[in-house]
Amino acid sequence: MNILNIEHISKTYGDKVIFDDISLGIHSKDKIGVIGVNGTGKTTLLKMIAGLESKDAGEIICSNGKTIAYLPQNPEFPEEGSILSYVVKGKKDKDWDVESQAKTILTKLGIYECECSTKNLSGGEKKRVALARTLVAPADILILDEPTNHIDNDMVRWLEEFLLKFKGVLIMVTHDRFFLDRVTNKIVEIDHGKLYSYDANYSGFLDLKTQREEMEIATERKRQSILRVEKEWIMRGPQGRGTKQRARKERYERLLNASGSREKQSVEMDSVESRLGKKTIEVNNISKSFGEKLLVKDFTHIFLRNERIGIIGKNGAGKSTLIKILIGMEQPDGGSVDLGETVKVGYFAQECESMKEDIRVIDYIKDVADYIQTATGQTSASQMLERFLFTPEMQYTPIEKLSGGERRRLYLLRVLMEAPNVLILDEPTNDLDIETLTILEDYLDSFRGIVITVSHDRYFLDRVVDRILSFEGNGQLQIYEGGYTEYMEKKEEEQDIIIKQEKSNKKEEYRASKEKKLKFTYMEKKEFETIDDDIESLEAKIQETEEEMLTCASQYSKLTELTEKKEELENQLELKMERWEYLNDLAEKIENQD
């Protein structure tokens, strides 16, 4: 059932067409990811649905009684008030304990001081607090603009689970491809003022989009073929006193004026870098604290030529601080960082550098160079801008007219045009569209230099890095070989070992206390008298089942039955062990009273 309809919407900004007669039906339980190149109107579409942006034509119809909650890309906050009061404002009339739910969500998002003033929050903290406000007592329709920005990997995984359990409609813009794959069941693509809807997650969208583009190409070939035939007919002229068939002429005119399939624009970047000598970046026993908080302790590492390393950790762990120490923007409390003479760093900061609003796009790039040498020859600033989707018209517009994502893309181009041999990228996936990210990843494949990146984007890390540098807490940094998926597998193995050790310790405690005689109530006494035998019996049954499984390894149905039986016995054993712990705790208290 449709609960929200977008009908024949049009929108322009000056000479730029944002939407050209678009329509979309949104059903209950739709979880929609909106994607497209930066500047195509993704945020504008979300604002229109939320009722915060006007339309030139068309209408958006929402079912009666449906509530909408909107998370903006850059939330605004009141000058005064506590975090908790901001999050629960207007939601206390719900049936559940809103404040309790708010505190839980804030904690999951790394906000622990709920009574602090909102005026002291950083930009990233504001985004997380605003996200908490959107998720508390959620509305029927959630509209989220870049919800994964400024949250670490653990928070992203928690948010995934929250949204997967959410029963209402979700409409969001995000460039996190793993997140899109896990959460969405529909992708809406904005391309040159049109909407294309795909009933699939991100992986399915890639296949369906390829099919659509192939059909468009085939249709265009057919149109061109018919045009050639019709043009020959038109050019031959009328025979004798006859006249051309009017219908055929009109058909030719329609074919001639029809828009063919557009050549796909893409961000392309030839390899641009400087030679890197033998000595690169050597980190010698550095430490760094802020007040009582220890971020880095005795860290030593030599960055190898062509090394690709991803830095991960919780928000506030010190990732950006470490990067700033590497490039000299921060000084360590102890230790040193030595850079080789040939090292030329390109630093892509988490926040765009300050840009003069009134200067033209092309002048911003020409401040670096009018021409630059690439692998295929000399290229002008204008040509490089075109490869980054800045049309000739856009190049001569002031920066103030660019969207946030377009500014981020422009900033990335400027960093790359400086021809670095060490690229340091702090959250490069924030506010860059998927198409730009894909080409950046391809560029990094051929980049002859060192790449150091801080990112919570799991797809980007898997695609780009071959090592993970993890902030483990208490200033400890640990290096893991492989990408993010390999890192997670190693962490899960470590966690399994810890859990097995804890279970083993509990069993040892049980065996050590097994002979202890205690006085209980009648029922507790009866239970305690039998619990030892019950546990031993369950352990024996598990062992028998395991032996039986070995004898019928080739009998699939029997093996499945035994596996389920073993799992059930293990669950019963775990419950018995928990009950045993309770009885022993109670016995200890009785003994102390005596």
XYZ file of C-alpha atoms in Angstrom:
594
model
C 0.000 0.000 0.000
C 1.333 3.446 -0.934
C 1.659 5.695 2.092
C 3.469 8.510 0.292
C 3.219 9.620 -3.341
C 5.519 12.003 -5.216
C 3.583 13.201 -8.252
C 5.035 15.150 -11.205
C 7.524 17.224 -9.189
C 9.650 19.830 -10.971
C 12.315 22.063 -9.441
C 14.955 24.448 -10.791
C 17.638 26.628 -9.211
C 18.371 29.462 -11.629
C 19.247 27.792 -14.944
C 19.874 24.379 -13.347
C 17.102 21.785 -13.607
C 17.063 19.696 -10.423
C 13.907 17.643 -11.082
C 12.025 17.339 -14.349
C 8.509 15.928 -13.804
C 9.491 13.126 -11.409
C 7.076 10.704 -9.717
C 7.562 7.964 -7.128
C 5.297 5.769 -5.011
C 6.547 4.787 -1.552
C 5.065 1.711 0.119
C 4.861 0.662 3.755
C 8.072 -1.017 4.979
C 10.104 0.442 2.065
C 13.698 1.089 3.083
C 14.986 3.397 0.368
C 18.527 4.524 -0.370
C 18.714 7.700 -2.497
C 21.911 7.933 -4.545
C 23.362 10.156 -7.247
C 26.313 12.391 -8.030
C 26.749 15.299 -5.606
C 24.667 18.302 -6.673
C 21.928 16.253 -8.378
C 19.341 17.037 -5.676
C 19.411 14.220 -3.128
C 19.154 16.516 -0.104
C 16.586 18.671 -1.935
C 14.379 15.594 -2.451
C 14.566 14.678 1.249
C 13.683 18.235 2.267
C 10.701 18.245 -0.098
C 9.350 15.022 1.407
C 9.886 16.476 4.899
C 7.978 19.617 3.865
C 10.995 21.915 4.225
C 11.568 22.735 0.545
C 9.182 24.230 -1.973
C 8.317 22.745 -5.381
C 7.936 24.562 -8.685
C 5.243 22.087 -9.761
C 3.651 18.837 -8.627
C 2.673 17.604 -5.181
C 3.675 15.174 -2.436
C 0.774 13.336 -0.793
C 1.196 11.523 2.543
C -1.393 9.180 4.098
C -3.438 10.690 6.899
C -1.994 10.341 10.382
C 1.516 9.366 9.266
C 4.298 11.192 11.110
C 7.642 12.187 9.597
C 11.024 12.625 11.334
C 13.890 14.285 9.442
C 17.651 14.204 10.155
C 19.340 17.049 8.240
C 22.877 16.827 6.938
C 23.938 19.780 9.108
C 21.573 20.007 12.085
C 21.022 23.328 13.860
C 20.876 23.527 17.658
C 19.421 25.989 20.171
C 21.940 28.139 22.014
C 20.833 26.847 25.413
C 19.494 23.580 26.794
C 20.747 20.129 27.725
C 21.385 17.294 25.321
C 18.632 15.179 26.883
C 16.023 17.935 26.754
C 16.831 18.519 23.063
C 16.482 14.804 22.231
C 13.145 14.244 24.010
C 11.536 17.590 23.131
C 7.993 17.064 21.883
C 8.067 13.297 22.491
C 7.011 12.943 26.133
C 3.415 12.157 25.230
C 4.401 8.693 24.016
C 3.390 5.549 25.918
C 6.915 4.454 26.862
C 9.707 5.953 28.909
C 11.145 8.354 26.347
C 13.969 9.617 28.548
C 15.183 6.089 29.257
C 15.108 5.260 25.547
C 16.911 8.518 24.742
C 19.712 7.773 27.200
C 20.140 4.283 25.745
C 20.388 5.561 22.157
C 22.728 8.411 23.134
C 25.008 5.911 24.865
C 25.031 3.685 21.788
C 26.093 6.756 19.772
C 28.911 7.646 22.166
C 27.181 10.490 24.050
C 27.441 9.775 27.787
C 26.924 13.164 29.477
C 23.233 13.698 28.740
C 22.836 16.752 30.954
C 25.627 18.756 29.298
C 24.721 21.839 27.265
C 24.314 21.444 23.518
C 26.411 24.570 22.921
C 29.583 22.659 23.861
C 29.108 19.924 21.247
C 31.477 19.471 18.305
C 30.116 19.174 14.761
C 30.294 15.371 14.838
C 28.644 15.203 18.270
C 25.818 17.446 17.070
C 25.131 15.060 14.191
C 24.963 12.087 16.577
C 22.708 13.897 19.059
C 20.403 14.937 16.202
C 20.365 11.310 15.011
C 19.356 10.196 18.508
C 16.505 12.720 18.495
C 15.277 11.316 15.167
C 15.401 7.707 16.383
C 13.775 8.204 19.811
C 10.089 7.259 19.655
C 10.513 6.998 15.877
C 7.962 8.393 13.448
C 6.168 6.381 10.754
C 8.554 7.760 8.112
C 12.252 8.288 8.901
C 14.176 10.608 6.568
C 17.919 10.498 7.195
C 20.527 12.612 5.377
C 23.977 11.023 5.771
C 23.250 9.194 9.070
C 26.599 7.340 9.044
C 28.765 10.472 8.982
C 30.677 11.079 12.242
C 29.912 7.667 13.761
C 32.445 4.869 14.209
C 32.192 1.270 13.028
C 30.543 -0.065 16.196
C 27.906 2.668 16.010
C 27.285 1.939 12.316
C 26.659 -1.733 13.082
C 24.267 -0.796 15.916
C 22.416 1.627 13.603
C 22.118 -1.107 10.969
C 20.420 -3.420 13.463
C 18.123 -0.625 14.678
C 16.950 0.244 11.168
C 16.550 -3.414 10.160
C 14.115 -3.832 13.080
C 12.309 -0.549 12.316
C 8.788 -1.286 11.033
C 8.105 1.990 9.241
C 9.358 3.636 6.043
C 13.006 4.654 5.765
C 14.277 7.152 3.169
C 17.952 8.029 3.416
C 20.957 9.418 1.613
C 24.227 7.663 2.405
C 27.404 6.816 0.530
C 28.211 3.837 2.789
C 27.786 0.941 0.367
C 27.930 -1.808 3.018
C 25.225 0.078 4.924
C 23.073 0.377 1.793
C 23.496 -3.330 1.099
C 22.500 -4.334 4.618
C 19.596 -1.957 5.267
C 17.806 -1.057 2.010
C 15.329 -2.959 -0.130
C 14.918 -0.215 -2.760
C 17.368 2.167 -4.452
C 16.251 5.476 -5.999
C 18.818 7.030 -8.328
C 18.727 10.706 -9.331
C 20.320 11.323 -12.720
C 19.982 14.500 -14.820
C 16.678 15.536 -13.258
C 15.059 12.098 -13.534
C 14.329 9.383 -10.946
C 15.066 5.709 -11.539
C 13.686 3.231 -9.002
C 15.121 -0.264 -8.414
C 13.526 -2.876 -6.122
C 16.830 -4.142 -4.752
C 19.609 -3.343 -2.310
C 22.835 -1.745 -3.531
C 24.322 -4.939 -5.017
C 21.092 -5.663 -6.882
C 20.921 -2.044 -8.029
C 24.322 -2.343 -9.747
C 23.063 -5.265 -11.838
C 19.709 -3.648 -12.653
C 21.304 -0.332 -13.586
C 23.667 -2.099 -15.982
C 20.662 -3.750 -17.642
C 18.853 -0.387 -17.934
C 21.861 1.331 -19.495
C 22.339 -1.523 -21.975
C 18.662 -1.221 -22.995
C 19.033 2.545 -23.439
C 22.095 2.036 -25.642
C 20.220 -0.545 -27.752
C 17.240 1.826 -28.079
C 19.517 4.687 -29.150
C 21.189 2.499 -31.799
C 17.768 1.602 -33.162
C 16.755 5.299 -33.211
C 19.891 6.272 -35.117
C 19.341 3.454 -37.623
C 15.749 4.576 -38.306
C 16.896 8.187 -38.562
C 19.381 7.300 -41.307
C 16.651 5.569 -43.334
C 14.154 8.413 -42.820
C 16.761 11.058 -43.646
C 17.508 9.348 -46.989
C 13.769 9.294 -47.738
C 13.401 12.996 -46.867
C 16.440 13.975 -48.967
C 15.178 12.176 -52.103
C 12.382 14.750 -52.501
C 8.790 14.193 -53.798
C 8.296 12.177 -56.957
C 6.500 14.099 -59.697
C 3.729 16.239 -58.255
C 3.392 14.018 -55.169
C 3.915 15.268 -51.662
C 5.609 13.508 -48.792
C 3.384 11.757 -46.319
C 2.820 14.239 -43.514
C 2.758 11.499 -40.830
C 6.157 10.217 -41.977
C 7.634 13.696 -41.859
C 6.305 14.219 -38.366
C 7.766 10.863 -37.309
C 11.162 11.932 -38.606
C 10.948 15.201 -36.661
C 10.057 13.328 -33.448
C 12.981 10.942 -33.869
C 15.325 13.826 -34.626
C 14.274 15.785 -31.544
C 14.167 12.817 -29.186
C 16.927 12.807 -26.584
C 19.287 9.913 -27.018
C 21.071 8.114 -24.215
C 23.665 10.342 -22.599
C 27.279 9.357 -22.547
C 28.023 8.391 -18.966
C 29.931 11.029 -17.067
C 32.479 9.793 -14.618
C 35.186 11.123 -12.379
C 38.493 10.221 -13.971
C 41.957 10.983 -12.682
C 45.287 10.148 -14.285
C 48.016 9.191 -11.863
C 49.663 12.374 -10.578
C 52.431 12.011 -8.050
C 56.027 12.877 -7.162
C 58.911 10.426 -6.801
C 59.268 8.926 -3.322
C 62.796 8.135 -2.091
C 63.917 5.285 0.159
C 63.218 7.106 3.414
C 59.493 7.641 3.967
C 57.845 8.335 7.342
C 59.440 6.911 10.496
C 57.468 7.081 13.748
C 59.668 6.588 16.798
C 58.081 5.717 20.147
C 55.519 8.550 20.160
C 53.003 9.192 22.949
C 50.176 11.700 23.204
C 47.669 12.618 25.907
C 45.045 15.303 26.396
C 44.667 15.887 30.117
C 44.164 12.506 31.769
C 43.107 10.848 28.509
C 45.894 8.764 26.964
C 45.488 8.519 23.185
C 48.786 7.046 21.966
C 51.417 5.223 24.010
C 54.904 4.291 22.751
C 53.884 3.799 19.111
C 56.606 2.949 16.600
C 56.146 2.271 12.898
C 57.997 2.745 9.603
C 55.637 3.344 6.697
C 56.724 1.269 3.699
C 56.700 2.446 0.096
C 53.256 1.836 -1.444
C 51.811 0.841 1.953
C 48.017 1.139 2.236
C 46.966 1.458 5.863
C 43.504 2.140 7.312
C 43.174 3.675 10.777
C 40.103 2.701 12.812
C 38.854 3.185 16.357
C 36.039 4.655 18.390
C 35.172 8.337 18.109
C 37.581 10.336 20.249
C 40.166 7.545 20.318
C 42.782 9.779 18.674
C 42.714 8.851 14.978
C 42.738 12.406 13.627
C 45.265 13.409 16.297
C 47.643 10.687 15.083
C 47.326 11.932 11.506
C 48.042 15.511 12.596
C 51.146 14.304 14.454
C 52.367 12.595 11.274
C 52.138 15.815 9.254
C 53.387 18.134 12.008
C 50.098 19.873 12.845
C 50.289 18.400 16.375
C 53.381 17.641 18.449
C 53.697 14.375 20.414
C 54.338 14.473 24.154
C 57.242 12.123 23.587
C 59.021 10.450 20.691
C 59.502 11.804 17.169
C 58.311 11.616 13.560
C 60.941 11.778 10.801
C 59.971 12.484 7.191
C 62.228 11.640 4.250
C 63.500 14.498 2.110
C 61.392 13.452 -0.889
C 58.149 13.041 1.064
C 55.390 15.273 -0.289
C 52.198 14.964 1.727
C 48.704 15.512 0.352
C 46.313 15.967 3.289
C 42.571 15.601 2.716
C 41.093 16.820 5.998
C 37.831 15.695 7.571
C 36.446 19.187 7.102
C 36.927 21.133 3.861
C 39.545 23.847 4.060
C 38.266 27.404 4.104
C 37.265 28.459 0.596
C 36.694 32.019 -0.581
C 33.019 32.020 -1.455
C 33.306 34.648 -4.180
C 36.129 33.122 -6.244
C 35.386 30.982 -9.278
C 35.804 27.216 -9.237
C 38.554 27.276 -11.868
C 40.521 29.941 -9.981
C 40.502 27.749 -6.862
C 42.229 24.993 -8.848
C 44.558 27.362 -10.732
C 45.923 28.482 -7.371
C 47.697 25.099 -7.425
C 48.655 24.984 -11.115
C 47.395 26.028 -14.554
C 48.806 22.802 -16.009
C 49.939 19.552 -14.448
C 51.916 16.586 -15.758
C 50.012 13.298 -15.681
C 50.840 9.788 -16.814
C 49.348 10.575 -20.258
C 50.856 14.031 -20.728
C 50.158 17.630 -19.762
C 46.609 18.448 -18.643
C 45.058 21.849 -17.951
C 43.172 22.839 -14.811
C 39.982 23.100 -16.876
C 40.377 19.572 -18.245
C 40.973 18.187 -14.767
C 37.816 19.929 -13.539
C 35.776 18.379 -16.350
C 37.022 14.956 -15.329
C 35.681 15.738 -11.871
C 32.229 16.530 -13.278
C 32.607 20.310 -13.241
C 31.199 21.397 -16.595
C 32.652 24.464 -18.347
C 29.667 26.467 -17.090
C 30.219 25.358 -13.490
C 33.924 26.198 -13.659
C 33.160 29.898 -13.988
C 30.551 30.029 -11.208
C 31.504 31.184 -7.694
C 32.162 28.520 -5.066
C 29.239 29.793 -2.981
C 26.833 28.183 -5.492
C 28.279 24.677 -4.998
C 26.608 22.069 -2.788
C 28.473 20.618 0.184
C 29.326 17.448 -1.744
C 30.529 19.419 -4.781
C 32.849 21.468 -2.564
C 34.212 18.247 -1.074
C 34.894 16.896 -4.575
C 36.595 20.158 -5.577
C 38.758 20.032 -2.442
C 39.771 16.432 -3.265
C 40.815 17.467 -6.783
C 42.980 20.266 -5.400
C 44.746 17.851 -3.002
C 45.440 15.343 -5.791
C 46.657 18.030 -8.192
C 49.415 18.945 -5.740
C 51.083 15.689 -6.904
C 51.709 14.119 -3.468
C 53.536 10.842 -2.917
C 51.984 10.342 0.531
C 48.194 10.685 0.625
C 46.652 11.163 4.065
C 42.867 10.977 3.941
C 40.788 11.781 7.036
C 37.266 10.401 6.557
C 37.369 10.736 2.740
C 33.983 9.040 2.321
C 32.085 11.797 4.170
C 29.973 13.795 1.679
C 31.534 12.234 -1.443
C 29.067 10.513 -3.749
C 29.454 6.844 -4.629
C 30.606 7.560 -8.194
C 33.416 9.807 -6.946
C 34.408 7.215 -4.339
C 34.562 4.471 -6.962
C 36.932 6.460 -9.154
C 39.009 7.555 -6.152
C 39.401 3.874 -5.296
C 40.498 3.128 -8.876
C 42.934 6.057 -8.725
C 44.448 4.738 -5.487
C 44.988 1.353 -7.165
C 47.509 2.943 -9.531
C 48.871 5.550 -7.105
C 52.610 5.054 -6.607
C 52.988 6.169 -3.027
C 51.788 5.691 0.549
C 48.093 5.889 1.450
C 47.067 6.493 5.078
C 43.329 6.815 5.642
C 41.001 7.216 8.592
C 37.607 5.801 7.670
C 34.559 4.054 9.109
C 33.462 3.015 5.583
C 33.949 -0.749 5.587
C 33.587 -1.075 1.820
C 36.221 1.620 1.213
C 38.650 0.001 3.677
C 38.238 -3.436 2.102
C 38.722 -1.923 -1.343
C 41.767 0.248 -0.598
C 43.914 -0.897 2.343
C 46.098 -3.928 3.006
C 46.655 -3.198 6.711
C 44.483 -1.999 9.586
C 45.865 0.145 12.416
C 43.401 -0.228 15.284
C 43.118 1.951 18.388
C 42.606 -0.700 21.070
C 42.183 1.640 24.075
C 44.538 2.941 26.770
C 46.871 4.302 24.126
C 47.550 0.887 22.578
C 47.717 0.640 18.768
C 47.691 -2.718 17.015
C 48.386 -3.507 13.342
C 46.397 -6.253 11.580
C 47.219 -7.587 8.110
C 44.442 -7.398 5.495
C 41.382 -5.211 5.017
C 38.486 -4.519 7.351
C 36.785 -7.890 6.823
C 39.968 -9.768 7.730
C 40.364 -7.511 10.776
C 36.840 -8.323 11.974
C 37.438 -12.059 11.493
C 40.572 -11.861 13.661
C 38.715 -9.866 16.354
C 35.898 -12.429 16.384
C 38.439 -15.238 16.778
C 39.985 -13.399 19.729
C 36.535 -12.900 21.285
C 35.715 -16.616 20.854
C 38.907 -17.526 22.708
C 37.963 -15.176 25.580
C 34.445 -16.657 25.812
C 35.778 -20.220 25.821
C 38.247 -19.326 28.553
C 35.480 -17.786 30.678
C 33.349 -20.923 30.263
C 36.325 -23.079 31.190
C 36.918 -20.997 34.325
C 33.264 -21.406 35.334
C 33.521 -25.173 34.961
C 36.648 -25.222 37.097
C 34.884 -23.191 39.771
C 32.015 -25.639 39.660
C 34.260 -28.676 40.044
C 36.216 -27.026 42.870
C 32.984 -26.298 44.797
C 31.224 -29.534 43.905
C 31.686 -31.216 47.290
C 30.371 -28.300 49.353
C 27.294 -29.247 51.454
C 24.795 -26.460 52.075
C 21.420 -25.908 53.692
C 18.646 -24.463 51.576
C 14.904 -24.243 51.528
C 13.193 -27.531 50.794
C 12.976 -26.876 47.037
C 16.501 -25.440 46.806
C 17.841 -28.426 48.745
C 16.125 -30.839 46.371
C 17.499 -28.916 43.386
C 21.024 -28.760 44.782
C 21.000 -32.497 45.565
C 20.336 -33.304 41.914
C 22.078 -30.491 40.030
C 25.508 -32.194 40.105
C 24.093 -35.353 38.587
C 22.073 -33.308 36.098
C 25.182 -31.473 34.887
C 27.250 -34.670 34.673
C 24.422 -36.376 32.808
C 24.198 -33.526 30.291
C 27.962 -33.541 29.783
C 27.875 -37.287 29.195
C 25.005 -36.961 26.693
C 26.895 -34.243 24.804
C 29.961 -36.496 24.600
C 27.846 -39.451 23.411
C 26.207 -37.262 20.773
C 29.597 -36.036 19.520
C 30.838 -39.637 19.220
C 27.673 -40.636 17.360
C 28.136 -37.692 14.961
C 31.573 -39.037 14.026
C 30.108 -42.402 13.037
C 27.478 -40.983 10.668
C 29.346 -38.101 9.018
C 28.080 -39.136 5.562
C 24.411 -39.371 6.584
C 23.235 -35.792 6.116
C 19.762 -36.045 7.654
C 21.026 -38.001 10.689
C 23.945 -35.583 11.139
C 21.550 -32.610 11.057
C 19.358 -34.259 13.689
C 22.351 -34.940 15.949
C 23.675 -31.404 15.509
C 20.346 -29.956 16.650
C 20.297 -32.406 19.561
C 23.799 -31.353 20.617
C 22.869 -27.654 20.467
C 19.808 -28.290 22.653
C 21.883 -30.227 25.201
C 24.489 -27.451 25.298
C 21.747 -24.859 25.909
C 20.387 -26.991 28.773
C 23.899 -27.321 30.219
C 24.434 -23.560 30.059
C 21.163 -22.949 31.941
C 22.122 -25.533 34.574
C 25.519 -23.894 35.030
C 23.864 -20.494 35.532
C 21.510 -22.036 38.113
C 24.475 -23.684 39.819
C 26.186 -20.297 40.134
C 23.072 -18.801 41.715
C 22.753 -21.633 44.261
C 26.398 -21.328 45.261
C 26.116 -17.569 45.704
C 23.093 -18.118 47.939
C 24.912 -20.808 49.907
C 27.847 -18.480 50.514
C 25.520 -15.843 51.942
C 23.887 -18.419 54.275
C 27.288 -19.578 55.448
C 28.424 -16.021 56.174
C 25.262 -15.412 58.212
C 26.042 -18.440 60.333
